[in-house]
Amino acid sequence: MARYTCSFVVSVPIEHIQPLMIQLLQESSLDVQYYTAEYIMAREIPGHIPFSKLVTVEVLMDKTTATDTEVRMNIVIKNEELPLQLNNHCRQVFDFLKQEIENNRNWQLIESISG
């Protein structure tokens, strides 16, 4: 199973982070399956790639450490594909979403840590 994680601290009011992340995921061709005030789960839409390569994205917004202007988000991107190649499909989606979050015009990136 391929699995990539990253953590971001962004400067945005806490009440705006969830709708902005949902919008970003949808604009990235991901279908938001489930969300709460602190969690979002989205999946790739079937049809263009094999089922085992379909990526799931989980976003956890840490409201316990959030301030009025800063929010920490932890992102997990995974699929059932064995990561036998460095540049596998899951890694490509991870790199794309990481870039989208880092360059998003709706907030200012303060910190980005990949794991």
PDB file of C-alpha atoms in Angstrom:
ATOM      1  CA  MET A   1       0.000   0.000   0.000  1.00  0.00           C
ATOM      2  CA  ALA A   2       1.377   3.403  -0.985  1.00  0.00           C
ATOM      3  CA  ARG A   3       1.008   6.079   1.684  1.00  0.00           C
ATOM      4  CA  TYR A   4       2.313   9.641   1.802  1.00  0.00           C
ATOM      5  CA  THR A   5       1.805  12.207   4.547  1.00  0.00           C
ATOM      6  CA  CYS A   6       2.417  15.887   5.000  1.00  0.00           C
ATOM      7  CA  SER A   7       1.591  18.597   7.474  1.00  0.00           C
ATOM      8  CA  PHE A   8       0.870  22.239   6.748  1.00  0.00           C
ATOM      9  CA  VAL A   9       0.382  25.345   8.818  1.00  0.00           C
ATOM     10  CA  VAL A  10      -1.567  27.969   6.901  1.00  0.00           C
ATOM     11  CA  SER A  11      -2.664  31.454   7.770  1.00  0.00           C
ATOM     12  CA  VAL A  12      -6.434  31.498   7.345  1.00  0.00           C
ATOM     13  CA  PRO A  13      -9.374  31.959   9.737  1.00  0.00           C
ATOM     14  CA  ILE A  14     -10.394  28.596  11.220  1.00  0.00           C
ATOM     15  CA  GLU A  15     -13.971  28.889   9.955  1.00  0.00           C
ATOM     16  CA  HIS A  16     -12.740  29.183   6.346  1.00  0.00           C
ATOM     17  CA  ILE A  17     -10.370  26.217   6.212  1.00  0.00           C
ATOM     18  CA  GLN A  18     -12.936  23.443   5.715  1.00  0.00           C
ATOM     19  CA  PRO A  19     -14.856  24.993   2.772  1.00  0.00           C
ATOM     20  CA  LEU A  20     -11.578  26.073   1.144  1.00  0.00           C
ATOM     21  CA  MET A  21     -10.110  22.551   1.409  1.00  0.00           C
ATOM     22  CA  ILE A  22     -13.303  20.977   0.059  1.00  0.00           C
ATOM     23  CA  GLN A  23     -13.157  23.372  -2.892  1.00  0.00           C
ATOM     24  CA  LEU A  24      -9.466  22.598  -3.503  1.00  0.00           C
ATOM     25  CA  LEU A  25     -10.108  18.840  -3.439  1.00  0.00           C
ATOM     26  CA  GLN A  26     -13.061  19.118  -5.816  1.00  0.00           C
ATOM     27  CA  GLU A  27     -11.078  21.314  -8.212  1.00  0.00           C
ATOM     28  CA  SER A  28      -8.378  18.611  -8.139  1.00  0.00           C
ATOM     29  CA  SER A  29     -10.867  16.042  -9.540  1.00  0.00           C
ATOM     30  CA  LEU A  30     -11.467  14.378  -6.184  1.00  0.00           C
ATOM     31  CA  ASP A  31     -14.920  13.420  -4.928  1.00  0.00           C
ATOM     32  CA  VAL A  32     -15.497  14.487  -1.307  1.00  0.00           C
ATOM     33  CA  GLN A  33     -17.100  11.434   0.311  1.00  0.00           C
ATOM     34  CA  TYR A  34     -17.365  12.567   3.920  1.00  0.00           C
ATOM     35  CA  TYR A  35     -16.550  15.576   6.063  1.00  0.00           C
ATOM     36  CA  THR A  36     -16.962  16.966   9.555  1.00  0.00           C
ATOM     37  CA  ALA A  37     -15.740  20.191  11.125  1.00  0.00           C
ATOM     38  CA  GLU A  38     -12.237  18.686  11.562  1.00  0.00           C
ATOM     39  CA  TYR A  39     -11.989  15.908   8.951  1.00  0.00           C
ATOM     40  CA  ILE A  40     -12.416  15.501   5.187  1.00  0.00           C
ATOM     41  CA  MET A  41     -12.197  12.289   3.152  1.00  0.00           C
ATOM     42  CA  ALA A  42     -12.070  12.416  -0.651  1.00  0.00           C
ATOM     43  CA  ARG A  43     -11.423   9.838  -3.362  1.00  0.00           C
ATOM     44  CA  GLU A  44     -10.439   9.820  -6.987  1.00  0.00           C
ATOM     45  CA  ILE A  45     -13.311   9.272  -9.369  1.00  0.00           C
ATOM     46  CA  PRO A  46     -13.196   5.784 -10.972  1.00  0.00           C
ATOM     47  CA  GLY A  47     -12.881   5.383 -14.701  1.00  0.00           C
ATOM     48  CA  HIS A  48      -9.494   6.648 -15.818  1.00  0.00           C
ATOM     49  CA  ILE A  49      -7.106   4.435 -13.843  1.00  0.00           C
ATOM     50  CA  PRO A  50      -7.193   0.878 -12.412  1.00  0.00           C
ATOM     51  CA  PHE A  51      -9.255   0.474  -9.249  1.00  0.00           C
ATOM     52  CA  SER A  52      -6.238  -0.483  -7.098  1.00  0.00           C
ATOM     53  CA  LYS A  53      -4.557   2.820  -7.982  1.00  0.00           C
ATOM     54  CA  LEU A  54      -7.503   5.019  -6.939  1.00  0.00           C
ATOM     55  CA  VAL A  55      -6.256   7.456  -4.321  1.00  0.00           C
ATOM     56  CA  THR A  56      -7.933   8.335  -1.022  1.00  0.00           C
ATOM     57  CA  VAL A  57      -7.135  11.678   0.599  1.00  0.00           C
ATOM     58  CA  GLU A  58      -7.726  12.319   4.292  1.00  0.00           C
ATOM     59  CA  VAL A  59      -7.411  15.828   5.741  1.00  0.00           C
ATOM     60  CA  LEU A  60      -7.363  16.442   9.487  1.00  0.00           C
ATOM     61  CA  MET A  61      -7.663  20.086  10.552  1.00  0.00           C
ATOM     62  CA  ASP A  62      -6.277  20.458  14.064  1.00  0.00           C
ATOM     63  CA  LYS A  63      -8.656  22.824  15.829  1.00  0.00           C
ATOM     64  CA  THR A  64      -7.080  22.144  19.237  1.00  0.00           C
ATOM     65  CA  THR A  65      -3.959  24.091  18.292  1.00  0.00           C
ATOM     66  CA  ALA A  66      -5.589  26.534  15.872  1.00  0.00           C
ATOM     67  CA  THR A  67      -5.523  30.260  16.522  1.00  0.00           C
ATOM     68  CA  ASP A  68      -7.685  32.956  14.978  1.00  0.00           C
ATOM     69  CA  THR A  69      -5.324  33.183  12.020  1.00  0.00           C
ATOM     70  CA  GLU A  70      -3.395  29.870  11.822  1.00  0.00           C
ATOM     71  CA  VAL A  71      -4.494  26.276  11.276  1.00  0.00           C
ATOM     72  CA  ARG A  72      -2.438  23.064  11.120  1.00  0.00           C
ATOM     73  CA  MET A  73      -3.598  20.442   8.614  1.00  0.00           C
ATOM     74  CA  ASN A  74      -2.362  16.868   8.367  1.00  0.00           C
ATOM     75  CA  ILE A  75      -2.871  15.161   5.013  1.00  0.00           C
ATOM     76  CA  VAL A  76      -2.672  11.420   4.269  1.00  0.00           C
ATOM     77  CA  ILE A  77      -2.765  10.291   0.643  1.00  0.00           C
ATOM     78  CA  LYS A  78      -2.930   6.543   0.063  1.00  0.00           C
ATOM     79  CA  ASN A  79      -4.027   3.755  -2.260  1.00  0.00           C
ATOM     80  CA  GLU A  80      -3.750  -0.026  -2.598  1.00  0.00           C
ATOM     81  CA  GLU A  81      -0.906   0.177  -5.123  1.00  0.00           C
ATOM     82  CA  LEU A  82       2.441  -1.244  -4.038  1.00  0.00           C
ATOM     83  CA  PRO A  83       4.989   1.586  -4.297  1.00  0.00           C
ATOM     84  CA  LEU A  84       7.437  -0.433  -6.407  1.00  0.00           C
ATOM     85  CA  GLN A  85       8.380   2.639  -8.435  1.00  0.00           C
ATOM     86  CA  LEU A  86       9.415   5.972  -6.962  1.00  0.00           C
ATOM     87  CA  ASN A  87       7.116   7.884  -9.324  1.00  0.00           C
ATOM     88  CA  ASN A  88       3.918   5.851  -8.819  1.00  0.00           C
ATOM     89  CA  HIS A  89       0.370   7.181  -9.244  1.00  0.00           C
ATOM     90  CA  CYS A  90      -0.152   7.834  -5.523  1.00  0.00           C
ATOM     91  CA  ARG A  91       3.098   9.837  -5.388  1.00  0.00           C
ATOM     92  CA  GLN A  92       2.034  11.866  -8.423  1.00  0.00           C
ATOM     93  CA  VAL A  93      -1.282  12.786  -6.763  1.00  0.00           C
ATOM     94  CA  PHE A  94       0.561  13.566  -3.513  1.00  0.00           C
ATOM     95  CA  ASP A  95       3.014  15.881  -5.278  1.00  0.00           C
ATOM     96  CA  PHE A  96       0.188  17.602  -7.161  1.00  0.00           C
ATOM     97  CA  LEU A  97      -1.952  18.192  -4.045  1.00  0.00           C
ATOM     98  CA  LYS A  98       1.049  19.334  -2.006  1.00  0.00           C
ATOM     99  CA  GLN A  99       1.839  21.888  -4.699  1.00  0.00           C
ATOM    100  CA  GLU A 100      -1.799  23.032  -4.839  1.00  0.00           C
ATOM    101  CA  ILE A 101      -1.914  23.551  -1.069  1.00  0.00           C
ATOM    102  CA  GLU A 102       1.426  25.340  -0.953  1.00  0.00           C
ATOM    103  CA  ASN A 103       0.486  27.712  -3.786  1.00  0.00           C
ATOM    104  CA  ASN A 104      -3.170  28.286  -2.946  1.00  0.00           C
ATOM    105  CA  ARG A 105      -4.147  31.948  -3.149  1.00  0.00           C
ATOM    106  CA  ASN A 106      -6.775  31.628  -0.389  1.00  0.00           C
ATOM    107  CA  TRP A 107      -4.204  31.364   2.396  1.00  0.00           C
ATOM    108  CA  GLN A 108      -0.587  32.011   3.208  1.00  0.00           C
ATOM    109  CA  LEU A 109       1.616  28.988   3.768  1.00  0.00           C
ATOM    110  CA  ILE A 110       3.573  29.220   7.011  1.00  0.00           C
ATOM    111  CA  GLU A 111       5.047  25.716   7.230  1.00  0.00           C
ATOM    112  CA  SER A 112       5.128  22.546   5.148  1.00  0.00           C
ATOM    113  CA  ILE A 113       6.536  19.223   6.368  1.00  0.00           C
ATOM    114  CA  SER A 114       6.471  16.007   4.291  1.00  0.00           C
ATOM    115  CA  GLY A 115       6.819  12.583   5.827  1.00  0.00           C
TER     116      GLY A 115
END
